[in-house]
PDB file of C-alpha atoms and ligand atoms in Angstrom:
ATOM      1  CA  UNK A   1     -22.145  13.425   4.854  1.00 90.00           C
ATOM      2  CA  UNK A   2     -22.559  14.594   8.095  1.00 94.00           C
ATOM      3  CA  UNK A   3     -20.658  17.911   9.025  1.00 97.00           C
ATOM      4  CA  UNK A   4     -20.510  20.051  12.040  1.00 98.00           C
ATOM      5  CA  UNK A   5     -19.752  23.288  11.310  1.00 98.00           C
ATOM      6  CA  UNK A   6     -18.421  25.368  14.278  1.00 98.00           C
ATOM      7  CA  UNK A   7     -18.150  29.238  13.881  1.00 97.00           C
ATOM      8  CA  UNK A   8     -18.998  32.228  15.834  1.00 97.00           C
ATOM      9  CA  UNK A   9     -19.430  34.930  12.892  1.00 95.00           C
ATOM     10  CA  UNK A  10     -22.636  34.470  10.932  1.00 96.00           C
ATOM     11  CA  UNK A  11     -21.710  35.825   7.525  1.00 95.00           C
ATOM     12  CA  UNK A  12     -19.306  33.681   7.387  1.00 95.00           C
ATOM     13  CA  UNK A  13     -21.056  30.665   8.600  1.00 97.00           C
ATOM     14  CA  UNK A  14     -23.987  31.430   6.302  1.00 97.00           C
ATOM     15  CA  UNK A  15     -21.335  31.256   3.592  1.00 96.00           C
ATOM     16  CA  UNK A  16     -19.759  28.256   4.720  1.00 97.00           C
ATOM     17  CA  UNK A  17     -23.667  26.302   5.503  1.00 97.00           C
ATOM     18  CA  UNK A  18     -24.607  26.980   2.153  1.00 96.00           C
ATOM     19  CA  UNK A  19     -21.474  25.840   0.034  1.00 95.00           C
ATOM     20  CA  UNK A  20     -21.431  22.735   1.937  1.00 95.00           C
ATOM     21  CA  UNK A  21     -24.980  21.993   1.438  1.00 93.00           C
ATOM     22  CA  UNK A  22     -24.761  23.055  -2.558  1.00 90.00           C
ATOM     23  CA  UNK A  23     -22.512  19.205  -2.191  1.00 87.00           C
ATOM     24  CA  UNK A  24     -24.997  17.617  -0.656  1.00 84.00           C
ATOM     25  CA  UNK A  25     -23.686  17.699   3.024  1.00 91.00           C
ATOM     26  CA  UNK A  26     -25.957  17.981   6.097  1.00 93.00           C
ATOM     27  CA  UNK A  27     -24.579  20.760   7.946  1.00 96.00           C
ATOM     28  CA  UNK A  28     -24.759  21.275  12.139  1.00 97.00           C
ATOM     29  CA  UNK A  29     -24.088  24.677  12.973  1.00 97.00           C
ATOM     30  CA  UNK A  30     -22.849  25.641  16.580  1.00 98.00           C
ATOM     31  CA  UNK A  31     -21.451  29.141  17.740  1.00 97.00           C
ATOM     32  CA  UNK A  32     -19.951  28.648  20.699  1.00 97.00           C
ATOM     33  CA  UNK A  33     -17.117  26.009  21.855  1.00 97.00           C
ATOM     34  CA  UNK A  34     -18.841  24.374  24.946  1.00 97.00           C
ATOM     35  CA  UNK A  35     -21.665  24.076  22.240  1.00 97.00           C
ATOM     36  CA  UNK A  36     -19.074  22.154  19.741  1.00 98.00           C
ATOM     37  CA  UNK A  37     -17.897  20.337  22.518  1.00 97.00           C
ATOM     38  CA  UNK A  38     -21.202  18.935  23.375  1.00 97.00           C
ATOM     39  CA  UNK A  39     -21.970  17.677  20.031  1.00 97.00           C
ATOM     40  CA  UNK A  40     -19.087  16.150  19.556  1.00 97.00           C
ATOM     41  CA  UNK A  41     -20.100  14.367  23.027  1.00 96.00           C
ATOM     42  CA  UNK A  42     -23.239  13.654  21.946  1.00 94.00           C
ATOM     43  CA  UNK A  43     -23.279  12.373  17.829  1.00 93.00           C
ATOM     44  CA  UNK A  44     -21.526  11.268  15.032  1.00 92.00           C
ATOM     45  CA  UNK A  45     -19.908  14.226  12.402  1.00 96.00           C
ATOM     46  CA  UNK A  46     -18.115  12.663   9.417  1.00 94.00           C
ATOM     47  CA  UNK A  47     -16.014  15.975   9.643  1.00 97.00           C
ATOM     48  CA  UNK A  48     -15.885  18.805  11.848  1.00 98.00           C
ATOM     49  CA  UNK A  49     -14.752  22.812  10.639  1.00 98.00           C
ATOM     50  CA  UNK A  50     -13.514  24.624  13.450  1.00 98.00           C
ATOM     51  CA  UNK A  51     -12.842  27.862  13.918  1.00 96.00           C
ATOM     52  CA  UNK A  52     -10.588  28.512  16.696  1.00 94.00           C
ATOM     53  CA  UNK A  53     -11.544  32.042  18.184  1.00 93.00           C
ATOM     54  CA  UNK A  54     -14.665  31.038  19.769  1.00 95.00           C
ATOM     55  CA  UNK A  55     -16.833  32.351  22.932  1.00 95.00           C
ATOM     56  CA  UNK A  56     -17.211  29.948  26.171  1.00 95.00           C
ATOM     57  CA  UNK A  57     -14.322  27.549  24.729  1.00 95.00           C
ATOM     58  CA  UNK A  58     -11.441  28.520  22.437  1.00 95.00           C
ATOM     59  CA  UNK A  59     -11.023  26.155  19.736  1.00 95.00           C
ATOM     60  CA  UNK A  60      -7.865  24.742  20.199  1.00 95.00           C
ATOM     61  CA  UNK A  61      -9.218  23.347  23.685  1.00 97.00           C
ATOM     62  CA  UNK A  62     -12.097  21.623  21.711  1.00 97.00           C
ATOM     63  CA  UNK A  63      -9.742  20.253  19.812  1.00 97.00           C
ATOM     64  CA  UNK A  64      -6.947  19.200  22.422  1.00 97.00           C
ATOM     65  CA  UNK A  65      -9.879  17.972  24.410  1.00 97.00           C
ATOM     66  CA  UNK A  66     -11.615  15.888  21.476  1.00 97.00           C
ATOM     67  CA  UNK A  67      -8.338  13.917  20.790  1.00 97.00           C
ATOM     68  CA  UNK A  68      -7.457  13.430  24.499  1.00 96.00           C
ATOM     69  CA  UNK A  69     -10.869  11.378  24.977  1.00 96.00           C
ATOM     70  CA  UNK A  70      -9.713   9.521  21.577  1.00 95.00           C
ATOM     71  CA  UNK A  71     -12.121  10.754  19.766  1.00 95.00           C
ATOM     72  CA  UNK A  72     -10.869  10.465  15.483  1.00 93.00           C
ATOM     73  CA  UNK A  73     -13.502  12.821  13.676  1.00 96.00           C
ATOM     74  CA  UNK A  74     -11.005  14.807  11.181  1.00 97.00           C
ATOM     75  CA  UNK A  75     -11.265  18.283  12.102  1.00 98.00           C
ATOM     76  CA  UNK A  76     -10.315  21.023   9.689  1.00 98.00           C
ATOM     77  CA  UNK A  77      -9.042  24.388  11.420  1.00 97.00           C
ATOM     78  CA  UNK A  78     -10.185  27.872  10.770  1.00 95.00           C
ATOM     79  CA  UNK A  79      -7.341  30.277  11.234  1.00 89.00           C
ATOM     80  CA  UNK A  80      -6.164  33.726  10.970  1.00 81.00           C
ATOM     81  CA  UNK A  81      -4.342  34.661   7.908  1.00 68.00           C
ATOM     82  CA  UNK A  82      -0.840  35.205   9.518  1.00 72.00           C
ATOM     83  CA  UNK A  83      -1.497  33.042  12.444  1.00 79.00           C
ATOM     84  CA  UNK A  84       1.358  30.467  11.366  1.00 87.00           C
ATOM     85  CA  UNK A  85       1.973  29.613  15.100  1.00 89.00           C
ATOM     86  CA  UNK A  86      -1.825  28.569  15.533  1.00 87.00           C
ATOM     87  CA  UNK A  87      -1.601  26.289  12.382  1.00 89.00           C
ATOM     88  CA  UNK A  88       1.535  24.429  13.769  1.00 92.00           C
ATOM     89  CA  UNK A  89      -0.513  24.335  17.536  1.00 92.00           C
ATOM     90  CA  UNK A  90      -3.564  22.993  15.453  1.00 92.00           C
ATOM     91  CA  UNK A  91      -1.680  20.352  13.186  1.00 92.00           C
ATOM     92  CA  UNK A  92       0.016  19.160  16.608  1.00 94.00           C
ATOM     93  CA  UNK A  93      -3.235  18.824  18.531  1.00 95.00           C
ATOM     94  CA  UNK A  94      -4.567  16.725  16.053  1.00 95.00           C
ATOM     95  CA  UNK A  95      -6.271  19.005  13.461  1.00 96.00           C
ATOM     96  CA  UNK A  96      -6.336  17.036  10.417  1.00 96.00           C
ATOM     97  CA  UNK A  97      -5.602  19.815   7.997  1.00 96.00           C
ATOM     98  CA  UNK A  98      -6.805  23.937   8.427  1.00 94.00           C
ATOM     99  CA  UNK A  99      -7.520  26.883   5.794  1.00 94.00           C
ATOM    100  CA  UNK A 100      -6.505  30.744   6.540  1.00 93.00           C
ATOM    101  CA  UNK A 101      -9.698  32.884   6.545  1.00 91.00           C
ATOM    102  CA  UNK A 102     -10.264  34.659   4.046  1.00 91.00           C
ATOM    103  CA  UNK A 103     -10.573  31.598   2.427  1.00 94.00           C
ATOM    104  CA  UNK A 104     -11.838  30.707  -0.461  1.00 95.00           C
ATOM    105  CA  UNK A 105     -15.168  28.679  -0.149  1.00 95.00           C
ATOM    106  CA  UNK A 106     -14.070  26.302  -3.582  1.00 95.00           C
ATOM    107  CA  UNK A 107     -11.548  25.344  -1.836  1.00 96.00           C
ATOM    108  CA  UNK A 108     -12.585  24.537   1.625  1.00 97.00           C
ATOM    109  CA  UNK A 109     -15.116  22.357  -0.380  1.00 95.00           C
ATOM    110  CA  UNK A 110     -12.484  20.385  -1.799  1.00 94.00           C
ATOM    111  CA  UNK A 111     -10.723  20.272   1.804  1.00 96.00           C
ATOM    112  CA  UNK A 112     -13.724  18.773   3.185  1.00 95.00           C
ATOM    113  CA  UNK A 113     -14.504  16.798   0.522  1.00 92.00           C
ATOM    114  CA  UNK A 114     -10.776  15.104   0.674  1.00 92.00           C
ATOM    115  CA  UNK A 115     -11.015  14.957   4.680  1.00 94.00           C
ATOM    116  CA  UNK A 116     -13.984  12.817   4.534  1.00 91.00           C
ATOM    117  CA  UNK A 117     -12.369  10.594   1.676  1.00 88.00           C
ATOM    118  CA  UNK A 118      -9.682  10.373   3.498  1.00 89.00           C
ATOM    119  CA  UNK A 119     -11.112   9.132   6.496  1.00 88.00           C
ATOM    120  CA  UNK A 120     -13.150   6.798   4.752  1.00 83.00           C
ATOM    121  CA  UNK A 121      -9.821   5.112   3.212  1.00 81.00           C
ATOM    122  CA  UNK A 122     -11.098   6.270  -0.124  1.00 78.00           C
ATOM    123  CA  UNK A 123      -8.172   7.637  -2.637  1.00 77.00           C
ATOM    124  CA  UNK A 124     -10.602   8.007  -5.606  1.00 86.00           C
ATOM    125  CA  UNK A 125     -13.233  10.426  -5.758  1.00 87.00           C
ATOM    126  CA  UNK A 126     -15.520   8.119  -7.389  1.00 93.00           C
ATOM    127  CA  UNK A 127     -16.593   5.534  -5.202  1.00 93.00           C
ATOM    128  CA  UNK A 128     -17.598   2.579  -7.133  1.00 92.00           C
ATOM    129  CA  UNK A 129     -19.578  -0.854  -7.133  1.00 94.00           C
ATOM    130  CA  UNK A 130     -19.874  -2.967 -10.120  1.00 93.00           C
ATOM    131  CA  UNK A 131     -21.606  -0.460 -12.815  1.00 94.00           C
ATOM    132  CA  UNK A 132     -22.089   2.084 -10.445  1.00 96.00           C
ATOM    133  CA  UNK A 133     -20.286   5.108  -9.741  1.00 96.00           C
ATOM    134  CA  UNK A 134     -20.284   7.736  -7.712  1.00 96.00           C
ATOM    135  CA  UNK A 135     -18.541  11.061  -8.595  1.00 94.00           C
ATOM    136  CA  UNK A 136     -18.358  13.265  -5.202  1.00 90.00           C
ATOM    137  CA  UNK A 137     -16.151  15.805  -7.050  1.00 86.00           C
ATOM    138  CA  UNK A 138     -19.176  16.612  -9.693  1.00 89.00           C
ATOM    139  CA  UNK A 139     -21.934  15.165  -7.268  1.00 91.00           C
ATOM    140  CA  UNK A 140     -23.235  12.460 -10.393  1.00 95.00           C
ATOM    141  CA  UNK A 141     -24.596   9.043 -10.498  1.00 97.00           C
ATOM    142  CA  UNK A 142     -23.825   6.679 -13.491  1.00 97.00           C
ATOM    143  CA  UNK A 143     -25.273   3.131 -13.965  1.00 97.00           C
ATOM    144  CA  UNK A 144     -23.502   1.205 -16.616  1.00 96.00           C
ATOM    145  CA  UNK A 145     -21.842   4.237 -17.866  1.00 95.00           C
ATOM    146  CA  UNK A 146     -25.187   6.079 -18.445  1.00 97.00           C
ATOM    147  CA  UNK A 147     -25.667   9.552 -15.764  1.00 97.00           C
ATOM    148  CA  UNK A 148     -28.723   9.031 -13.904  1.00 96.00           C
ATOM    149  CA  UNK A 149     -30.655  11.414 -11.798  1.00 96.00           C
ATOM    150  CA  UNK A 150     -30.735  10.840  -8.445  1.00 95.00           C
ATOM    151  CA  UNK A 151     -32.807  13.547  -6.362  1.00 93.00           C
ATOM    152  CA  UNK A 152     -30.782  14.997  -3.365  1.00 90.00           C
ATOM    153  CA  UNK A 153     -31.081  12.920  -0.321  1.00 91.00           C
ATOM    154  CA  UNK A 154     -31.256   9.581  -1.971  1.00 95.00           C
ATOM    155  CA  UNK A 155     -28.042  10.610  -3.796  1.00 95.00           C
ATOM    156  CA  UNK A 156     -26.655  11.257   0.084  1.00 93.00           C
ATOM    157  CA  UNK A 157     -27.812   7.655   0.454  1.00 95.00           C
ATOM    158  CA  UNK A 158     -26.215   6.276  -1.875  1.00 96.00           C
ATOM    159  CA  UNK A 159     -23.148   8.143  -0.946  1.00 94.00           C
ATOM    160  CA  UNK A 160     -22.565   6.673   2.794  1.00 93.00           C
ATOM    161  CA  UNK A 161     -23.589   3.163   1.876  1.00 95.00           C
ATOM    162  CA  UNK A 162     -21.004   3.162  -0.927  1.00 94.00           C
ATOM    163  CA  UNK A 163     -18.503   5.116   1.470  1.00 90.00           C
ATOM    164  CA  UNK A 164     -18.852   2.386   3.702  1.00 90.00           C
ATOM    165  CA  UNK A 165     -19.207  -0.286   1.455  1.00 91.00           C
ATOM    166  CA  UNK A 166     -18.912  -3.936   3.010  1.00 93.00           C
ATOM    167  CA  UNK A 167     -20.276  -2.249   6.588  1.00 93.00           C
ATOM    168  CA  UNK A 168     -23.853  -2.502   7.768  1.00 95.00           C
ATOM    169  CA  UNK A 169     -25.095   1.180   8.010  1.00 94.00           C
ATOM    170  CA  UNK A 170     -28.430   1.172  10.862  1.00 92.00           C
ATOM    171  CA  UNK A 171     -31.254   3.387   9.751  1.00 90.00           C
ATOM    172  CA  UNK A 172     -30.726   5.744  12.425  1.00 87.00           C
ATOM    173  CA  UNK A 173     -27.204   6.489  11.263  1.00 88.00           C
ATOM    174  CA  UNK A 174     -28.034   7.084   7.928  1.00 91.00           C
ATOM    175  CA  UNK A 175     -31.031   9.601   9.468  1.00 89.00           C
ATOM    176  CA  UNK A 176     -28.265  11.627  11.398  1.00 87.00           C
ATOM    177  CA  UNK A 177     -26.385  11.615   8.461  1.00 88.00           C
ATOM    178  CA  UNK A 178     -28.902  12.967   6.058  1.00 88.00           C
ATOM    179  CA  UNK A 179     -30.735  15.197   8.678  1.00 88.00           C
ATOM    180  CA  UNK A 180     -28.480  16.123  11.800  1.00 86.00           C
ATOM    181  CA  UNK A 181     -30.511  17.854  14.410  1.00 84.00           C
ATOM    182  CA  UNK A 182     -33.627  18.672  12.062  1.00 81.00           C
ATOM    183  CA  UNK A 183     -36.778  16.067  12.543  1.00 73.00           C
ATOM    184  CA  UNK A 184     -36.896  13.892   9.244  1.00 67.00           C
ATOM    185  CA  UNK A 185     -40.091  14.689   7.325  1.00 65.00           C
ATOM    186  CA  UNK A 186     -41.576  10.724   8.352  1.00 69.00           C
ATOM    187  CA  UNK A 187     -40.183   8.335   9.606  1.00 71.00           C
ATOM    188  CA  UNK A 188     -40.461   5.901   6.620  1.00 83.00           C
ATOM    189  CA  UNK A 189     -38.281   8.535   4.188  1.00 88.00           C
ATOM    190  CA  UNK A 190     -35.303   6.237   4.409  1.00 90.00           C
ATOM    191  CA  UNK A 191     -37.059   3.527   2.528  1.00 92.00           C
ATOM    192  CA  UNK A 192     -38.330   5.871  -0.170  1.00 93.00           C
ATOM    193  CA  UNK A 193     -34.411   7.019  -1.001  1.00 94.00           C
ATOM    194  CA  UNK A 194     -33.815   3.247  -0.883  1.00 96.00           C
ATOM    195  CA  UNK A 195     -36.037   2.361  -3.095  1.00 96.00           C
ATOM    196  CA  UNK A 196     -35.144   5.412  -5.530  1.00 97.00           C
ATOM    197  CA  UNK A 197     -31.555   3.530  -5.672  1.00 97.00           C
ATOM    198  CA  UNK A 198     -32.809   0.714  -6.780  1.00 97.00           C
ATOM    199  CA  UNK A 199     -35.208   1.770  -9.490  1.00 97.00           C
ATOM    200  CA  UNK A 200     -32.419   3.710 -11.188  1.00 96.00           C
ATOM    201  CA  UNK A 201     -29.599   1.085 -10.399  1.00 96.00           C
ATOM    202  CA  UNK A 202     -29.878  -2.359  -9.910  1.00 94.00           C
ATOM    203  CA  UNK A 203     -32.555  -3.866  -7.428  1.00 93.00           C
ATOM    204  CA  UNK A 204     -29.751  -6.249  -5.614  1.00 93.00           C
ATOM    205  CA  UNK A 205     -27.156  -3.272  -4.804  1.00 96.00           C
ATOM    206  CA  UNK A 206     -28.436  -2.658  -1.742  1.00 97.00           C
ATOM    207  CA  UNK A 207     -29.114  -5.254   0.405  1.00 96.00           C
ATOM    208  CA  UNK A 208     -32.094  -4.307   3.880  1.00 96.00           C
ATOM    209  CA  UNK A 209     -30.500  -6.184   6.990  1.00 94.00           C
ATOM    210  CA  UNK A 210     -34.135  -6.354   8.573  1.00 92.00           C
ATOM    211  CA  UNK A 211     -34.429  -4.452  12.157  1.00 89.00           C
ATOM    212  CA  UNK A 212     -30.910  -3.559  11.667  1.00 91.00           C
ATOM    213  CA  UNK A 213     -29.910  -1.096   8.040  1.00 94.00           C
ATOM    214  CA  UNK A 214     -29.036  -1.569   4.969  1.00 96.00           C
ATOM    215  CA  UNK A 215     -25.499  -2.607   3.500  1.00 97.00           C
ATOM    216  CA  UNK A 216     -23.877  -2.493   0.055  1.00 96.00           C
ATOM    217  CA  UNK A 217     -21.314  -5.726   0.240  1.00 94.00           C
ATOM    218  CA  UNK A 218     -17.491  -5.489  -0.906  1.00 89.00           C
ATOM    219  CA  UNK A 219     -17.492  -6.439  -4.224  1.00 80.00           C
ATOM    220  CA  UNK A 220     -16.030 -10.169  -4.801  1.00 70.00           C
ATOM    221  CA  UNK A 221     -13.975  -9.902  -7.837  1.00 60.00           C
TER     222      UNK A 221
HETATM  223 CA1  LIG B   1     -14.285  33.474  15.492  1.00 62.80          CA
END
């Protein structure tokens, strides 16, 4: 999934870039608020981590401001450890859930990782489709009941199109998702991670909606 990551101190942000991207996320790292504020103008995040002292634009305006034009990304808050007034501000802007730094990076993981289920009206961390499943807690892949190795990005793939199962996902979404900001190697990569699916899974899972994306369909039971 796509996350935008939103932090002024780089230690930290290092940290936080790097545990996300151990699960398979793309992270978008910006450092300022107007920066944040921009993005979240300008593309799609499946989840946004804020931290709330920020140059240019605090975050709390970010946020205030993000909800006000209607937008619904979840947004989890970065706060101070004793800062209980700035959680309740946060919660009541719209902030969809927040961790006090220090924090432990495990567990923002897991935050994140529920967020984005949430959002995606999943309960279950294992998304499902006939023999298939999807694990997001332990990042694995089985095929009637057997693990299978999936190699990074067309497990990412796999992921959105089986988040958003029954929805038509357009090739240039799934590109944002799996690359953000940074070029994509060539431009017929998508295809490849498609086609990995398929091999290891079955060849009808996925279905290409020519010109438009690919879909998985709700499962008729
Ligand atoms: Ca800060």
């Amino acid at each position: 999934m796509r996350i935008l990551l939103v932090e002024d101190e780089y230690l930290i942000a290092d940290a936080i870039k790097a545990s996300l991207e151990r699960q398979a996320h793309h992270v978008d790292w910006v450092k300022d608020g107007r920066s944040a504020q921009d993005a979240l103008a300008a593309d799609r995040f499946d989840l946004t981590v804020l931290d709330l002292g920020l140059p240019h634009k605090d975050g709390m305006d970010v946020l205030r401001d993000l909800r006000r034009s209607g937008d619904k990304t979840p947004v989890l808050i970065l706060t101070a450890r004793d800062a209980v007034q700035n959680r309740i501000e946060g919660l009541d802007l719209g902030a969809d859930d927040y961790l006090a730094k220090p924090f432990d990076m495990d567990e923002l993981v897991a935050r994140c990782r529920a967020l984005i289920r949430r959002s995606n009206q999943n309960a279950d961390p294992v998304l499902k489709h006939g023999d298939v499943e999807l694990d997001t807690a332990s990042q694995s892949v089985r095929y009637k009941s057997q693990k299978i190795e999936l190699p990074p990005l067309a497990y990412q793939t796999l992921q959105v199109l089986l988040e958003r199962q029954g929805r038509v996902v357009s090739k240039n979404d799934l590109s944002a998702t799996l690359y953000g900001w940074e070029p994509e190697a060539e431009s017929n990569v998508i295809e490849v991670y498609i086609s990995q699916i398929r091999k290891k899974t079955r060849n009808d899972l996925i279905r290409t909606i020519r010109g438009v994306g690919y879909i998985i369909d709700t499962e008729t039971v």
